[in-house]
XYZ file of C-alpha atoms in Angstrom:
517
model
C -58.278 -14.685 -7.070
C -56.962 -17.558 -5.286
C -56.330 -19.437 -8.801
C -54.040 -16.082 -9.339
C -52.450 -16.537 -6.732
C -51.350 -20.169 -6.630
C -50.648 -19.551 -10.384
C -48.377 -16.691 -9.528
C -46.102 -18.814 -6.971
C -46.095 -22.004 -9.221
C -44.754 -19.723 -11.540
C -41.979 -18.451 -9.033
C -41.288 -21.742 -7.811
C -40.687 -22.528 -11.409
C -38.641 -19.576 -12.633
C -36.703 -20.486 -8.867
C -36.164 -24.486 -10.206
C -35.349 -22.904 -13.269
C -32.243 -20.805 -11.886
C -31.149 -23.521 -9.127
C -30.494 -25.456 -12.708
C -29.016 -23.190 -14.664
C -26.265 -22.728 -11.586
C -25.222 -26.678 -11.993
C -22.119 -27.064 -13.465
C -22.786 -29.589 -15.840
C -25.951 -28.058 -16.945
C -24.613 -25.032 -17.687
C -24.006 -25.355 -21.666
C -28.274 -25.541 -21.694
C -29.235 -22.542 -22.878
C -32.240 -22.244 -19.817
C -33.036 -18.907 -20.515
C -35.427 -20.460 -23.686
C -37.377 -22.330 -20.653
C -38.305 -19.127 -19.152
C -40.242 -18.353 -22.564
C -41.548 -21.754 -22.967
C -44.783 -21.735 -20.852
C -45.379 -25.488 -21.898
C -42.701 -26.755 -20.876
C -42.551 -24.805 -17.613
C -46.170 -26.136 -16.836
C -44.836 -29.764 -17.495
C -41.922 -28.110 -14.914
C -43.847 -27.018 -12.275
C -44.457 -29.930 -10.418
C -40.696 -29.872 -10.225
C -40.583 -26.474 -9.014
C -43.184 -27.290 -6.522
C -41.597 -30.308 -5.169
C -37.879 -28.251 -4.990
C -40.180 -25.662 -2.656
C -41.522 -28.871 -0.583
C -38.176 -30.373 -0.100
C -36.541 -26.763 0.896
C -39.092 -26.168 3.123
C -39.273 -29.591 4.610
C -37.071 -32.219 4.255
C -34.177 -29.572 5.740
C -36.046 -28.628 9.197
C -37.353 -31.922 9.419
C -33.585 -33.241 9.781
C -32.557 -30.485 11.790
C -35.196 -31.713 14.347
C -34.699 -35.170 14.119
C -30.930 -35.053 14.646
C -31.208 -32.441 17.401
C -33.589 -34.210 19.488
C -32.452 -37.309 19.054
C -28.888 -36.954 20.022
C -30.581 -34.822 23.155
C -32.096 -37.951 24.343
C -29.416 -40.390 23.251
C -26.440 -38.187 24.736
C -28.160 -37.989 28.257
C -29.661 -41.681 28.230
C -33.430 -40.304 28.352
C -35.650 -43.866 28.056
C -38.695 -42.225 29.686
C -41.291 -41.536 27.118
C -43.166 -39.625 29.262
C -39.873 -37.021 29.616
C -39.126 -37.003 25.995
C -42.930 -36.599 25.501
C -43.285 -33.362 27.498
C -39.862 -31.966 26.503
C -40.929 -32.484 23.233
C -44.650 -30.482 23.329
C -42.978 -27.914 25.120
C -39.846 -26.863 22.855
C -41.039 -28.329 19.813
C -45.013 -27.900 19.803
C -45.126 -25.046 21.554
C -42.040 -22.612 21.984
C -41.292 -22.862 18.059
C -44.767 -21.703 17.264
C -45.327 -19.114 19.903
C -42.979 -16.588 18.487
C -44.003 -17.197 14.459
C -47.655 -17.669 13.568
C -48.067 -19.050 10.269
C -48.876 -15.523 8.318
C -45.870 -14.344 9.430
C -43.216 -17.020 7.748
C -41.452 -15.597 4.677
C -43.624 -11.858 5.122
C -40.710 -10.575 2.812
C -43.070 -11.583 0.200
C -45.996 -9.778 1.493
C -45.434 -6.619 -0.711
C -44.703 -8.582 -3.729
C -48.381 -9.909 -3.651
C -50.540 -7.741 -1.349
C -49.335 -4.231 -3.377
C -47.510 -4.862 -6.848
C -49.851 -7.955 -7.928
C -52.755 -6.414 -5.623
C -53.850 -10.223 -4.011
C -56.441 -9.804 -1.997
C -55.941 -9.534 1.023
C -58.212 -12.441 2.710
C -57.177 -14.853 0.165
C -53.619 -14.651 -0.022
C -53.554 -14.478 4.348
C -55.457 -17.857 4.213
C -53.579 -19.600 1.984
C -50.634 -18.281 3.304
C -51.568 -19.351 7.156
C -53.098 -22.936 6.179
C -50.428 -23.772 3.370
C -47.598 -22.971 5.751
C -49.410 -25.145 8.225
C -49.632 -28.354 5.802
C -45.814 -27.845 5.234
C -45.021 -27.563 8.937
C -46.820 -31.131 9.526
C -45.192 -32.880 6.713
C -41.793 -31.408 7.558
C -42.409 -32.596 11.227
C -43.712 -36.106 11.180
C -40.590 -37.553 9.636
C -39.298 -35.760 12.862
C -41.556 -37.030 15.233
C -41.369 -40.663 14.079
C -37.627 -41.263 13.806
C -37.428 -39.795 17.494
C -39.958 -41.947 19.114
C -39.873 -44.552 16.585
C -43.906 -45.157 17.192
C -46.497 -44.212 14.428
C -49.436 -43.378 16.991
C -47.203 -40.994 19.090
C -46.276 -39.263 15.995
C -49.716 -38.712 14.259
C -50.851 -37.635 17.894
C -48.134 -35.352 18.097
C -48.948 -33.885 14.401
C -52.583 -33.302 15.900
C -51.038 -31.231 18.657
C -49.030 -29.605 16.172
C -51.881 -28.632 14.060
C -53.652 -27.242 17.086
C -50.461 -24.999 18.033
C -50.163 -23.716 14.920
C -54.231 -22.894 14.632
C -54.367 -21.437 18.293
C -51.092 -19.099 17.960
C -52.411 -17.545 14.587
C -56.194 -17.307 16.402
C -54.212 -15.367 19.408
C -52.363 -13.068 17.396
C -55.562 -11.762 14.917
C -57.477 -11.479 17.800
C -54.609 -9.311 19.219
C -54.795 -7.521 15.886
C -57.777 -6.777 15.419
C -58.131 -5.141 19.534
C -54.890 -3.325 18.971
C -54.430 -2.849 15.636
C -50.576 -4.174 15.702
C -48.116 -7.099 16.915
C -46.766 -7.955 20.334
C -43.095 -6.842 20.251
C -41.092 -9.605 18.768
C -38.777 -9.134 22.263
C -41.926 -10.124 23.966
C -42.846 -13.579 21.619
C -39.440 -14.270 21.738
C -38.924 -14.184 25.582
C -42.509 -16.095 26.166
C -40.714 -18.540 23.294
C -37.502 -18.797 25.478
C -39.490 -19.541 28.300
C -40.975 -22.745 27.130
C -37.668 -23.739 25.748
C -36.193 -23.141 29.031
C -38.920 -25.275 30.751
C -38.393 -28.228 28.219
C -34.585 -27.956 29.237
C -35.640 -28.331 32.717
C -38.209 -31.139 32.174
C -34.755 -32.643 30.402
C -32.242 -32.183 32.280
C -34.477 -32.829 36.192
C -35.880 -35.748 34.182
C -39.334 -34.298 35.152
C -42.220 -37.393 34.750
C -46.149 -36.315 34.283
C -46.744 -39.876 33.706
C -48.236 -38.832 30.360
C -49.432 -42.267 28.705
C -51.185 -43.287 25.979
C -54.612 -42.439 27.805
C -53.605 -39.202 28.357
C -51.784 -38.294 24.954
C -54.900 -39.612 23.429
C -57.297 -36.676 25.377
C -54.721 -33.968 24.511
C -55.252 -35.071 20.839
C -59.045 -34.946 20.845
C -58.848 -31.255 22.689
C -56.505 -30.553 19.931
C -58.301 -31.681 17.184
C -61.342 -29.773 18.799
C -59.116 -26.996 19.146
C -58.304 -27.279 15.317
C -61.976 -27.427 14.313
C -62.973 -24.472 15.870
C -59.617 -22.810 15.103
C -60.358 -23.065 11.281
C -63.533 -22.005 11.374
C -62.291 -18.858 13.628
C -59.777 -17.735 10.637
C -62.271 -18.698 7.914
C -64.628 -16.249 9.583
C -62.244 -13.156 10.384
C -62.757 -10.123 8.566
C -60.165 -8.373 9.724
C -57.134 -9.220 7.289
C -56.743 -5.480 5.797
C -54.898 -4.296 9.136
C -53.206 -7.492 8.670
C -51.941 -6.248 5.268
C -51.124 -2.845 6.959
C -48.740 -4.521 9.592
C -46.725 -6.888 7.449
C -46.808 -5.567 3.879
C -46.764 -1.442 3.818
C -44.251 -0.629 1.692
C -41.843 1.465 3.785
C -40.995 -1.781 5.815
C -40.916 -4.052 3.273
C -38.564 -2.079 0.580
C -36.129 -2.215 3.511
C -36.920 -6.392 3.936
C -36.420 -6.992 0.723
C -33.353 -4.984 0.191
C -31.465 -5.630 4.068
C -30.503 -9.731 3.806
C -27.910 -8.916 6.285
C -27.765 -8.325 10.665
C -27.048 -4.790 9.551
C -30.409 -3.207 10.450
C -30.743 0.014 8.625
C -34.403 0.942 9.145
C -33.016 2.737 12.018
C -34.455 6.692 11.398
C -33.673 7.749 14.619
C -30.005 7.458 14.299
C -29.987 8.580 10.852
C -31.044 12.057 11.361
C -28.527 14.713 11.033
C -28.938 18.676 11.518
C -27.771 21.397 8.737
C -25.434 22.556 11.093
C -23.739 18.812 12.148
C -23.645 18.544 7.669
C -21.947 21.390 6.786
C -19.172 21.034 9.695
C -18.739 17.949 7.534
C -18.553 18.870 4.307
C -16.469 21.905 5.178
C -13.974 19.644 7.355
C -13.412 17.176 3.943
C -13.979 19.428 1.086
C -10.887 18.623 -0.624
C -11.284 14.503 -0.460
C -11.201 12.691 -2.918
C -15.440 12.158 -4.281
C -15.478 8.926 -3.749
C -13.907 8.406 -0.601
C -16.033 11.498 0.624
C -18.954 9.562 -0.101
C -18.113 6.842 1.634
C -16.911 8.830 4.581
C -20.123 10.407 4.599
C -21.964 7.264 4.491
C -20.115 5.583 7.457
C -20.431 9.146 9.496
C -24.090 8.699 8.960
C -24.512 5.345 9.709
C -22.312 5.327 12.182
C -24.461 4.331 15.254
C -25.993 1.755 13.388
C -22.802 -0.003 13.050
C -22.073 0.241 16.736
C -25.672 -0.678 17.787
C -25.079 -3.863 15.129
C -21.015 -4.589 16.663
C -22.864 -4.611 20.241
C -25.241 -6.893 19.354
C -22.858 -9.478 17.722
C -20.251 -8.655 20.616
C -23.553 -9.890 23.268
C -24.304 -12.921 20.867
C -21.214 -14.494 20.173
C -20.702 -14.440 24.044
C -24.700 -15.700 24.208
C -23.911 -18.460 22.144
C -20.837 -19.971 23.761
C -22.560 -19.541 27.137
C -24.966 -21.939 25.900
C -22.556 -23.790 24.401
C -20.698 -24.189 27.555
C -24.200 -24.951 29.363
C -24.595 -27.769 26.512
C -21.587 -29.507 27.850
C -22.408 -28.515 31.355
C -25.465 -31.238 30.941
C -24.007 -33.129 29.137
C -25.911 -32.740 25.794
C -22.408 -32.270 24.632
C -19.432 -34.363 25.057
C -17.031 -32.705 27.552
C -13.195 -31.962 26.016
C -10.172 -32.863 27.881
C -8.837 -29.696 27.637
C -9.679 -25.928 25.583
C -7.596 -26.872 22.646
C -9.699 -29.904 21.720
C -13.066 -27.739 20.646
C -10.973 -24.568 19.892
C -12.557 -25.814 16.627
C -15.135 -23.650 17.394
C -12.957 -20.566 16.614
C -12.927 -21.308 12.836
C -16.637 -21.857 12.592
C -17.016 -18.522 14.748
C -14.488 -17.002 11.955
C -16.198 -18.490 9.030
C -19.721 -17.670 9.933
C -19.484 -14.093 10.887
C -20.026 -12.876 7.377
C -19.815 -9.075 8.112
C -17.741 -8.417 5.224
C -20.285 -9.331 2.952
C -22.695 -7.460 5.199
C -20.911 -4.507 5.095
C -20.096 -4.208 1.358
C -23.908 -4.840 0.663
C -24.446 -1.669 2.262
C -22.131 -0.162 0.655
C -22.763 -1.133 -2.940
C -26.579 0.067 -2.316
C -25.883 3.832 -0.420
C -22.478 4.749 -1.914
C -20.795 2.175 -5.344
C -24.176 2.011 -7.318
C -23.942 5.677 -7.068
C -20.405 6.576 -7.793
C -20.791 3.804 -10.908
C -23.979 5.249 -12.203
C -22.503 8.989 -12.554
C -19.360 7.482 -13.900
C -17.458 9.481 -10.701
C -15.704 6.309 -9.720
C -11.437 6.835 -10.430
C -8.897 4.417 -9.976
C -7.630 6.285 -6.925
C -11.438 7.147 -5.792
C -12.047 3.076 -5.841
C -8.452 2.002 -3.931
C -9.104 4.877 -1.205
C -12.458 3.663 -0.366
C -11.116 0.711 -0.421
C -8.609 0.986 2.135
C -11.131 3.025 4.393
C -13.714 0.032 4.123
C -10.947 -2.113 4.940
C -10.088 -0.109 8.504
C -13.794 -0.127 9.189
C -13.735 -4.248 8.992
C -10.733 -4.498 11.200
C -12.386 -2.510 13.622
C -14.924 -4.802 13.048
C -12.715 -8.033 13.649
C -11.236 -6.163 16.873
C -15.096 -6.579 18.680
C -15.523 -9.803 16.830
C -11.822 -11.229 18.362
C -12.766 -9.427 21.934
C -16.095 -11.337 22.058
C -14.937 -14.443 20.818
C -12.010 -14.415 23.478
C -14.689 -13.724 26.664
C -16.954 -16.005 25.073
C -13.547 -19.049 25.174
C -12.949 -17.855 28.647
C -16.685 -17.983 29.899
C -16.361 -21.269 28.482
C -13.562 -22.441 30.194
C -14.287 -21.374 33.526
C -17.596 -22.482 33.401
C -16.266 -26.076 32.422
C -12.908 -26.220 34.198
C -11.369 -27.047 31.240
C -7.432 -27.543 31.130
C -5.986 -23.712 30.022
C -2.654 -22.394 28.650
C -2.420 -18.587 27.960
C 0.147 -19.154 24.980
C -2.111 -22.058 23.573
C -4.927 -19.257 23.778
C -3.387 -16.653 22.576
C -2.165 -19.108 19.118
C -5.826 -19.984 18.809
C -7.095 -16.192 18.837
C -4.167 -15.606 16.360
C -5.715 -18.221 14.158
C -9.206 -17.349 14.450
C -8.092 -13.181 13.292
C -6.125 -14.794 10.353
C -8.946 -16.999 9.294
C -11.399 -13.820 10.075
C -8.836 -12.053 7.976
C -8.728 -14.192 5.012
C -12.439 -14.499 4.685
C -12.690 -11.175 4.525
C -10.170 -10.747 2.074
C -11.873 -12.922 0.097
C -15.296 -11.424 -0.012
C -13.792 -8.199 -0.897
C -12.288 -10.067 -3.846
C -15.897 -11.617 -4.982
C -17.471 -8.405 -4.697
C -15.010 -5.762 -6.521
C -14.521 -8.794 -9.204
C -17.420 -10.639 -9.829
C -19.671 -7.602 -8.243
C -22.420 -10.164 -6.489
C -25.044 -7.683 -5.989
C -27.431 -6.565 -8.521
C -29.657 -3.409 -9.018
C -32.772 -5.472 -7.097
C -29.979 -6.006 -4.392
C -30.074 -9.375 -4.395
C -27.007 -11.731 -4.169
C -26.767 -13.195 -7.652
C -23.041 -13.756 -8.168
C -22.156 -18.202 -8.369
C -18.517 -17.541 -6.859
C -20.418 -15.685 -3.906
C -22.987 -18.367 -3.513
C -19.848 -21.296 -3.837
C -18.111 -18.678 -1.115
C -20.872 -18.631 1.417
C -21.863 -22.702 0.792
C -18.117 -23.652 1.561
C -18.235 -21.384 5.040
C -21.183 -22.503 5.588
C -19.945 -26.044 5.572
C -16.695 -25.197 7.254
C -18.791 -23.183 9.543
C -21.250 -27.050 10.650
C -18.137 -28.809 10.050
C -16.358 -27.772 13.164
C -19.313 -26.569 15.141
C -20.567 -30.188 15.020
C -16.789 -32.103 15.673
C -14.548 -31.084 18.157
C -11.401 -30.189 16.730
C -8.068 -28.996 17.825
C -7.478 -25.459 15.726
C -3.864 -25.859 16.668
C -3.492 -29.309 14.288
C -3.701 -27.032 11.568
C -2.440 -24.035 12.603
C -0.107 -23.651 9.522
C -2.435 -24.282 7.272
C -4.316 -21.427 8.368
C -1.460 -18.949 7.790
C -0.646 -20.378 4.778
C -4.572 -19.913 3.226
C -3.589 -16.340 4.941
C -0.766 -15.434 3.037
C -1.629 -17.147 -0.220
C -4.989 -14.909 0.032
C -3.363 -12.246 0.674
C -0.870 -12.409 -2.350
C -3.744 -13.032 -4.630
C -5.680 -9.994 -3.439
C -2.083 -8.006 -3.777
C -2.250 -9.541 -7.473
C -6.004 -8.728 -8.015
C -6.415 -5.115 -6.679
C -4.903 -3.573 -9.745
C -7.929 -5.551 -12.073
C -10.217 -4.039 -9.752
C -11.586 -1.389 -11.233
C -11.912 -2.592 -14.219
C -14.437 -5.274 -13.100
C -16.235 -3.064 -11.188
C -16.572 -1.151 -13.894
C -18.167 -3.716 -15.647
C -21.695 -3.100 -13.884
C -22.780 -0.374 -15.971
């Protein structure tokens, strides 16, 4: 069984090197699909499938953690190894691995393996807890050494590392198997901000334990002890088929595998409506047009979802500049002369909300896969839905714009940073034409090129090249302070040029959409 099961995800870390290939631009004239015939040459291809896994999974985070800690300590002069030590083991060892043990990274695949290719259930929970272990160590050590530039400190700190990692998955099957369920993820993620908090504090009070090399040393024998008897406690637990039950029942997962976006709609409670509340409804738009009924119909019925999901980015784009403003506060980040010198940040704020694409995911799966499998969908069903989608986003930008602009103002208050309303108000009007124009061109991606398949996935190259240049936009200027207003007229011209083209475009629309069945 677990030969079947390593076999299985060689073979999906294959196919997955396989399609990462075929989507090079050079190497598209190959014909790849052959290679997903050709077992012996995909065997000969699997170690380079299973090294493209290793460097996804590690290489990435290992930088991430390397260049975030070390500009922590360089930025606020930290020489005390015994602060950076502490800080470390608190935000790093333990806070990261308090809120995600092991068997729960990647559980989207839990389903795949547990039900449709019927893994057992013991084998595929311990490889899943101690391979996910192995590739947290190698993806940290890199980490660990190029911070404290020692090789002793850093295999010590991979012990400790090891022994988080054991003793948070030991906690939570214990807590399984007496309760038959998970702590609240509110509740892992609190205790998890908690220790992140105290490593802040340890930071920025420059808190010293004194912790040598005599006492790093003891903390990695305890946690090597730890380890030992850790192993041997998951080796010996029986109780991995209420495991199975928590993270791979199908209900939850065919909503995992099919929701990629913040959009949560495993929501029942706000999806129930009476007989009475439906045939108002269909009584009060009887005469619509089908397809923009449909899609009324869907947004009536999801309708507190959406407003549960606009809250919750309204409260986290005002979370995150808080932080950001805290960052500068203590100097982890460089403090600007004035607002206009990191209204930078607007743009990445713009680029990186992505709720076009989140919304027209939705709507592909509850309301276009529909209309285009019964062959209802007219050229004046497709451009009235499309205009009512359209009013739904700029509602959408209206909360985005609102809690971007308190966010900007928390920040500048906080920071006493130099403030003109007109120079604020120009930078809002950039950050709703940039909003605009990436939302313009999603809508563009998705009636043309139609990114989403029947399995729901993203598939679609111009979506992927789409999200990878926001996404680099998006670091780009959350990394670099930059004035917005320096390119101000850039920004309305991408605007109107955008907008032309999607003038230009609509009338092709449906017949690409078309083109899915």
């Amino acid at each position: 069984m677990f030969y079947e099961l390593r076999s299985l995800k060689q073979l999906m870390s294959t196919n997955a090197f396989i399609n990462f290939l075929s989507k090079l631009p050079g190497l598209k004239i190959l014909s790849f699909k052959k290679l997903y015939k050709n077992t012996g040459l995909k065997k000969i291809l699997s170690v380079f499938g299973f090294l493209f896994e290793l460097i996804k999974e590690t290489i990435i985070p290992s930088i991430f953690t390397a260049l975030i800690f070390w500009r922590l300590f360089v930025r606020l002069g930290i020489d005390n190894i015994s602060v950076k030590l502490l800080s470390y083991i608190l935000i790093a060892v333990i806070a990261s691995k308090i809120s995600k043990p092991t068997f729960l990274i990647h559980n989207e695949d839990d389903y795949i393996f547990l039900n449709l290719f019927s893994i057992n259930s013991r084998v595929y929970y311990l490889n899943k807890i101690f391979s996910n272990i192995v590739i947290s160590i190698l993806a940290n050590f890199p980490a660990i050494y190029y911070v404290f530039q020692d090789l002793g400190i850093a295999l010590k700190l991979s012990v400790l590392n090891l022994a988080s990692m054991i003793l948070v998955n030991m906690i939570y099957l214990t807590y399984i198997k007496k309760r038959e369920t998970l702590p609240k993820s509110e509740i892992r993620a609190l205790i998890s901000a908690l220790f992140v908090i105290l490593g802040g504090l340890v930071i920025f009070l420059r808190i010293d334990l004194n912790l040598n090399d005599r006492i790093l040393n003891i903390l990695a024998i305890v946690s090597a002890v730890i380890s030992i008897f850790g192993i041997a406690f998951i080796l010996r637990y029986k109780n991995y088929p209420a495991l199975k039950r928590i993270t791979a029942n199908s209900s939850g997962q065919v909503v995992k595998m099919s929701v990629t976006t913040t959009i949560n709609e495993d929501s029942s409670q706000y999806l129930v409506s009476d007989a009475e509340e439906i045939q108002n409804f269909q009584n009060k738009y009887k005469d619509v047009d089908p397809a923009k009924y449909i899609d009324m119909a869907f947004f009536s019925r999801y309708k507190k979802v959406f407003k549960k999901n606009l809250r919750s980015n309204f409260s986290g784009s005002i979370a995150i500049l808080i932080i950001y403003s805290i960052a500068i506060k203590i100097g982890i980040i460089k403090k600007p002369q004035s607002f206009s010198d990191i209204s930078g940040l607007a743009i990445a704020f713009a680029v990186g909300t992505g709720y076009s694409a989140a919304l027209l995911q939705m709507c592909f799966r509850n309301v276009d896969r529909i209309l285009l499998k019964n062959k209802i969908l007219t050229e004046q069903g497709l451009y009235e839905s499309l205009k009512y989608r359209i009013r739904m986003l700029i509602k959408a930008s209206f909360f985005d714009l609102l809690s971007v602009g308190l966010g900007f103002l928390i920040l500048i208050f906080l920071n006493g940073l130099k403030f003109e309303p007109v120079e604020f108000a120009r930078i809002m009007a950039a950050y709703l034409a940039m909003m605009a124009s990436m939302g313009l061109v999603e809508i563009m991606v998705y009636y043309i090129f139609s990114p989403y398949s029947a399995e729901l996935n993203v598939k679609s190259p111009a979506y992927k090249v789409v999200r990878f240049i926001s996404g680099l936009v998006f670091a780009l200027f959350i990394l670099k302070n930059a004035n917005i207003l320096n390119i101000e007229k850039y920004i309305y011209i991408a605007f109107g040029v955008t907008v032309l083209i999607f003038l230009f475009a609509k009338k092709y629309f449906i017949r690409t959409f078309r083109l899915r069945y």
